[in-house]
């Protein structure tokens, strides 16, 4: 992965360079928050649609096919000119496959500007507002910094969650615990 949220330098790597360029444009237009919101919409759609994932990651699609698909999809997602042009630029340059890393880098750059840290949280099921707030407070206290949560749902975790901040990761998912139990049982035999 080129760059992930929470790295020391979120603008490093190919995805980071694209994200930094977009961030600077968004800052000059005073549209950083709106741009992040639009990128988050695209990221959610990417996670929810296997067809969109295939379009973004498969080398079988030409840049023209990716551009045509984006031209049709972006207005439906409500993605404006700045974020839309960024996504189209990635497609034109045959770099659409780095979009998730670029979004993570953009998120980290914005968090850095705010003086916060990004915590990537993957959950088996959505949190209600009270639990999300409690989780944010707990992570903030553990790090001694204000934290922005970037949540994603992954039902394969079965239960629990994983939290990643920079290079640190805490995995309390039931999937991991079952995997560890399976390994321990194999060693007993």
mmCIF file of C-alpha atoms in Angstrom:
data_model
loop_
_atom_site.group_PDB
_atom_site.id
_atom_site.type_symbol
_atom_site.label_atom_id
_atom_site.label_comp_id
_atom_site.label_asym_id
_atom_site.label_seq_id
_atom_site.Cartn_x
_atom_site.Cartn_y
_atom_site.Cartn_z
ATOM 1 C CA UNK A 1 0.000 0.000 0.000
ATOM 2 C CA UNK A 2 1.390 3.390 -0.923
ATOM 3 C CA UNK A 3 0.176 5.377 2.051
ATOM 4 C CA UNK A 4 -2.260 4.770 4.832
ATOM 5 C CA UNK A 5 -4.049 7.007 7.254
ATOM 6 C CA UNK A 6 -1.964 7.752 10.270
ATOM 7 C CA UNK A 7 1.431 7.336 8.606
ATOM 8 C CA UNK A 8 4.135 9.795 9.627
ATOM 9 C CA UNK A 9 3.851 11.437 6.207
ATOM 10 C CA UNK A 10 0.390 10.940 4.684
ATOM 11 C CA UNK A 11 1.548 12.679 1.498
ATOM 12 C CA UNK A 12 4.181 10.074 0.628
ATOM 13 C CA UNK A 13 3.938 7.437 -2.089
ATOM 14 C CA UNK A 14 1.949 7.712 -5.301
ATOM 15 C CA UNK A 15 -1.438 7.795 -3.570
ATOM 16 C CA UNK A 16 -0.118 10.339 -1.096
ATOM 17 C CA UNK A 17 1.119 12.637 -3.850
ATOM 18 C CA UNK A 18 -2.271 12.564 -5.573
ATOM 19 C CA UNK A 19 -3.999 13.134 -2.215
ATOM 20 C CA UNK A 20 -1.706 16.037 -1.349
ATOM 21 C CA UNK A 21 -2.403 17.719 -4.702
ATOM 22 C CA UNK A 22 -6.150 17.327 -4.168
ATOM 23 C CA UNK A 23 -5.832 18.525 -0.583
ATOM 24 C CA UNK A 24 -4.010 21.681 -1.660
ATOM 25 C CA UNK A 25 -6.674 22.394 -4.296
ATOM 26 C CA UNK A 26 -9.453 21.744 -1.789
ATOM 27 C CA UNK A 27 -7.791 23.997 0.779
ATOM 28 C CA UNK A 28 -7.414 26.831 -1.716
ATOM 29 C CA UNK A 29 -11.105 26.477 -2.592
ATOM 30 C CA UNK A 30 -11.994 26.169 1.119
ATOM 31 C CA UNK A 31 -13.697 22.875 0.296
ATOM 32 C CA UNK A 32 -11.627 20.290 2.215
ATOM 33 C CA UNK A 33 -14.497 19.040 4.381
ATOM 34 C CA UNK A 34 -16.919 18.837 1.443
ATOM 35 C CA UNK A 35 -14.328 17.071 -0.704
ATOM 36 C CA UNK A 36 -13.665 14.517 2.029
ATOM 37 C CA UNK A 37 -17.416 13.948 2.362
ATOM 38 C CA UNK A 38 -17.696 13.270 -1.370
ATOM 39 C CA UNK A 39 -14.679 10.958 -1.336
ATOM 40 C CA UNK A 40 -16.249 9.089 1.599
ATOM 41 C CA UNK A 41 -19.428 8.613 -0.455
ATOM 42 C CA UNK A 42 -17.340 7.077 -3.239
ATOM 43 C CA UNK A 43 -15.439 4.889 -0.746
ATOM 44 C CA UNK A 44 -18.728 3.596 0.735
ATOM 45 C CA UNK A 45 -20.077 2.849 -2.738
ATOM 46 C CA UNK A 46 -16.834 1.044 -3.525
ATOM 47 C CA UNK A 47 -17.213 -1.176 -0.460
ATOM 48 C CA UNK A 48 -20.873 -1.893 -1.193
ATOM 49 C CA UNK A 49 -20.598 -2.692 -4.908
ATOM 50 C CA UNK A 50 -18.584 -5.590 -6.248
ATOM 51 C CA UNK A 51 -19.072 -4.204 -9.770
ATOM 52 C CA UNK A 52 -17.534 -0.881 -8.787
ATOM 53 C CA UNK A 53 -14.674 -2.713 -7.029
ATOM 54 C CA UNK A 54 -14.044 -4.683 -10.207
ATOM 55 C CA UNK A 55 -14.081 -1.484 -12.296
ATOM 56 C CA UNK A 56 -11.556 0.169 -9.978
ATOM 57 C CA UNK A 57 -9.172 -2.754 -9.468
ATOM 58 C CA UNK A 58 -9.292 -4.793 -12.662
ATOM 59 C CA UNK A 59 -6.590 -4.057 -15.243
ATOM 60 C CA UNK A 60 -8.974 -5.406 -17.898
ATOM 61 C CA UNK A 61 -10.920 -2.125 -17.968
ATOM 62 C CA UNK A 62 -9.384 0.576 -20.133
ATOM 63 C CA UNK A 63 -9.050 4.103 -18.811
ATOM 64 C CA UNK A 64 -11.760 5.095 -21.316
ATOM 65 C CA UNK A 65 -14.161 2.497 -19.868
ATOM 66 C CA UNK A 66 -13.370 3.640 -16.318
ATOM 67 C CA UNK A 67 -13.905 7.284 -17.307
ATOM 68 C CA UNK A 68 -17.230 6.503 -19.003
ATOM 69 C CA UNK A 69 -18.430 4.631 -15.925
ATOM 70 C CA UNK A 70 -17.349 7.455 -13.618
ATOM 71 C CA UNK A 71 -19.078 10.032 -15.851
ATOM 72 C CA UNK A 72 -22.318 8.110 -15.367
ATOM 73 C CA UNK A 73 -21.902 7.301 -11.652
ATOM 74 C CA UNK A 74 -20.506 10.458 -10.084
ATOM 75 C CA UNK A 75 -23.625 12.624 -10.583
ATOM 76 C CA UNK A 76 -25.762 9.823 -9.127
ATOM 77 C CA UNK A 77 -23.538 9.760 -6.026
ATOM 78 C CA UNK A 78 -23.753 13.545 -5.721
ATOM 79 C CA UNK A 79 -20.005 13.964 -6.156
ATOM 80 C CA UNK A 80 -19.016 17.492 -7.152
ATOM 81 C CA UNK A 81 -16.446 18.849 -9.563
ATOM 82 C CA UNK A 82 -13.326 18.774 -7.387
ATOM 83 C CA UNK A 83 -13.658 15.199 -6.102
ATOM 84 C CA UNK A 84 -15.124 14.067 -9.430
ATOM 85 C CA UNK A 85 -12.232 15.522 -11.436
ATOM 86 C CA UNK A 86 -9.802 13.885 -9.021
ATOM 87 C CA UNK A 87 -11.397 10.460 -9.563
ATOM 88 C CA UNK A 88 -11.435 11.004 -13.331
ATOM 89 C CA UNK A 89 -7.760 12.025 -13.239
ATOM 90 C CA UNK A 90 -6.921 8.777 -11.461
ATOM 91 C CA UNK A 91 -8.818 6.871 -14.156
ATOM 92 C CA UNK A 92 -7.162 8.800 -17.014
ATOM 93 C CA UNK A 93 -3.721 8.109 -15.534
ATOM 94 C CA UNK A 94 -4.515 4.401 -14.982
ATOM 95 C CA UNK A 95 -4.252 4.895 -11.202
ATOM 96 C CA UNK A 96 -7.849 4.353 -10.137
ATOM 97 C CA UNK A 97 -6.732 1.234 -8.239
ATOM 98 C CA UNK A 98 -5.009 3.495 -5.646
ATOM 99 C CA UNK A 99 -8.207 5.411 -4.853
ATOM 100 C CA UNK A 100 -8.679 3.874 -1.388
ATOM 101 C CA UNK A 101 -5.093 4.717 -0.392
ATOM 102 C CA UNK A 102 -5.501 8.217 -1.820
ATOM 103 C CA UNK A 103 -8.712 8.748 0.168
ATOM 104 C CA UNK A 104 -6.989 7.489 3.329
ATOM 105 C CA UNK A 105 -4.100 9.892 2.695
ATOM 106 C CA UNK A 106 -6.498 12.801 2.079
ATOM 107 C CA UNK A 107 -8.313 11.936 5.317
ATOM 108 C CA UNK A 108 -4.981 11.859 7.182
ATOM 109 C CA UNK A 109 -3.899 15.202 5.697
ATOM 110 C CA UNK A 110 -7.158 16.798 6.802
ATOM 111 C CA UNK A 111 -6.829 15.234 10.271
ATOM 112 C CA UNK A 112 -3.260 16.532 10.478
ATOM 113 C CA UNK A 113 -4.499 20.029 9.607
ATOM 114 C CA UNK A 114 -7.159 19.763 12.333
ATOM 115 C CA UNK A 115 -4.568 18.483 14.820
ATOM 116 C CA UNK A 116 -6.287 15.117 15.169
ATOM 117 C CA UNK A 117 -5.353 11.506 14.458
ATOM 118 C CA UNK A 118 -7.315 9.112 12.256
ATOM 119 C CA UNK A 119 -8.335 5.770 13.744
ATOM 120 C CA UNK A 120 -9.497 3.200 11.192
ATOM 121 C CA UNK A 121 -12.136 1.071 12.901
ATOM 122 C CA UNK A 122 -13.556 -2.049 11.260
ATOM 123 C CA UNK A 123 -16.675 -3.468 12.898
ATOM 124 C CA UNK A 124 -18.826 -6.530 12.384
ATOM 125 C CA UNK A 125 -21.955 -4.385 12.624
ATOM 126 C CA UNK A 126 -22.679 -0.652 12.869
ATOM 127 C CA UNK A 127 -22.312 1.171 16.192
ATOM 128 C CA UNK A 128 -25.054 3.379 17.539
ATOM 129 C CA UNK A 129 -24.132 7.003 18.267
ATOM 130 C CA UNK A 130 -23.577 6.435 21.998
ATOM 131 C CA UNK A 131 -21.158 3.538 21.435
ATOM 132 C CA UNK A 132 -19.342 5.368 18.641
ATOM 133 C CA UNK A 133 -18.874 8.350 20.953
ATOM 134 C CA UNK A 134 -17.642 6.110 23.787
ATOM 135 C CA UNK A 135 -15.186 4.383 21.440
ATOM 136 C CA UNK A 136 -13.909 7.746 20.204
ATOM 137 C CA UNK A 137 -13.391 8.952 23.786
ATOM 138 C CA UNK A 138 -11.597 5.721 24.779
ATOM 139 C CA UNK A 139 -9.220 5.880 21.803
ATOM 140 C CA UNK A 140 -8.623 9.615 22.361
ATOM 141 C CA UNK A 141 -7.748 8.984 26.009
ATOM 142 C CA UNK A 142 -5.449 6.083 25.141
ATOM 143 C CA UNK A 143 -3.564 8.193 22.579
ATOM 144 C CA UNK A 144 -3.750 11.498 24.393
ATOM 145 C CA UNK A 145 -4.958 13.138 21.167
ATOM 146 C CA UNK A 146 -8.246 14.052 19.560
ATOM 147 C CA UNK A 147 -9.296 11.251 17.192
ATOM 148 C CA UNK A 148 -11.368 11.107 14.039
ATOM 149 C CA UNK A 149 -12.983 7.711 13.529
ATOM 150 C CA UNK A 150 -13.059 6.191 10.069
ATOM 151 C CA UNK A 151 -15.474 3.276 10.419
ATOM 152 C CA UNK A 152 -16.125 0.444 8.005
ATOM 153 C CA UNK A 153 -18.391 -2.583 8.349
ATOM 154 C CA UNK A 154 -17.022 -6.072 7.656
ATOM 155 C CA UNK A 155 -19.486 -8.832 8.621
ATOM 156 C CA UNK A 156 -16.725 -11.454 8.236
ATOM 157 C CA UNK A 157 -15.346 -10.306 11.616
ATOM 158 C CA UNK A 158 -18.395 -12.055 13.154
ATOM 159 C CA UNK A 159 -18.152 -9.847 16.260
ATOM 160 C CA UNK A 160 -15.817 -7.357 17.884
ATOM 161 C CA UNK A 161 -13.692 -4.841 16.023
ATOM 162 C CA UNK A 162 -10.240 -3.874 14.836
ATOM 163 C CA UNK A 163 -8.705 -0.463 15.440
ATOM 164 C CA UNK A 164 -5.709 0.803 13.467
ATOM 165 C CA UNK A 165 -3.935 4.045 14.254
ATOM 166 C CA UNK A 166 -0.796 4.550 12.216
ATOM 167 C CA UNK A 167 1.247 1.368 12.458
ATOM 168 C CA UNK A 168 -0.503 0.179 15.648
ATOM 169 C CA UNK A 169 -3.392 -2.260 15.420
ATOM 170 C CA UNK A 170 -5.693 -3.786 18.016
ATOM 171 C CA UNK A 171 -7.754 -6.757 16.861
ATOM 172 C CA UNK A 172 -10.530 -7.899 19.189
ATOM 173 C CA UNK A 173 -12.600 -9.557 16.459
ATOM 174 C CA UNK A 174 -14.246 -12.902 17.030
ATOM 175 C CA UNK A 175 -12.827 -14.044 13.690
ATOM 176 C CA UNK A 176 -9.258 -13.589 14.968
ATOM 177 C CA UNK A 177 -10.023 -15.196 18.319
ATOM 178 C CA UNK A 178 -11.519 -18.246 16.583
ATOM 179 C CA UNK A 179 -8.503 -18.453 14.303
ATOM 180 C CA UNK A 180 -6.147 -18.337 17.306
ATOM 181 C CA UNK A 181 -8.210 -21.019 19.066
ATOM 182 C CA UNK A 182 -8.036 -23.212 15.951
ATOM 183 C CA UNK A 183 -4.229 -22.887 15.884
ATOM 184 C CA UNK A 184 -3.994 -23.652 19.611
ATOM 185 C CA UNK A 185 -6.156 -26.756 19.194
ATOM 186 C CA UNK A 186 -3.943 -27.999 16.339
ATOM 187 C CA UNK A 187 -0.866 -27.644 18.573
ATOM 188 C CA UNK A 188 -2.502 -29.748 21.319
ATOM 189 C CA UNK A 189 -2.940 -32.758 19.037
#
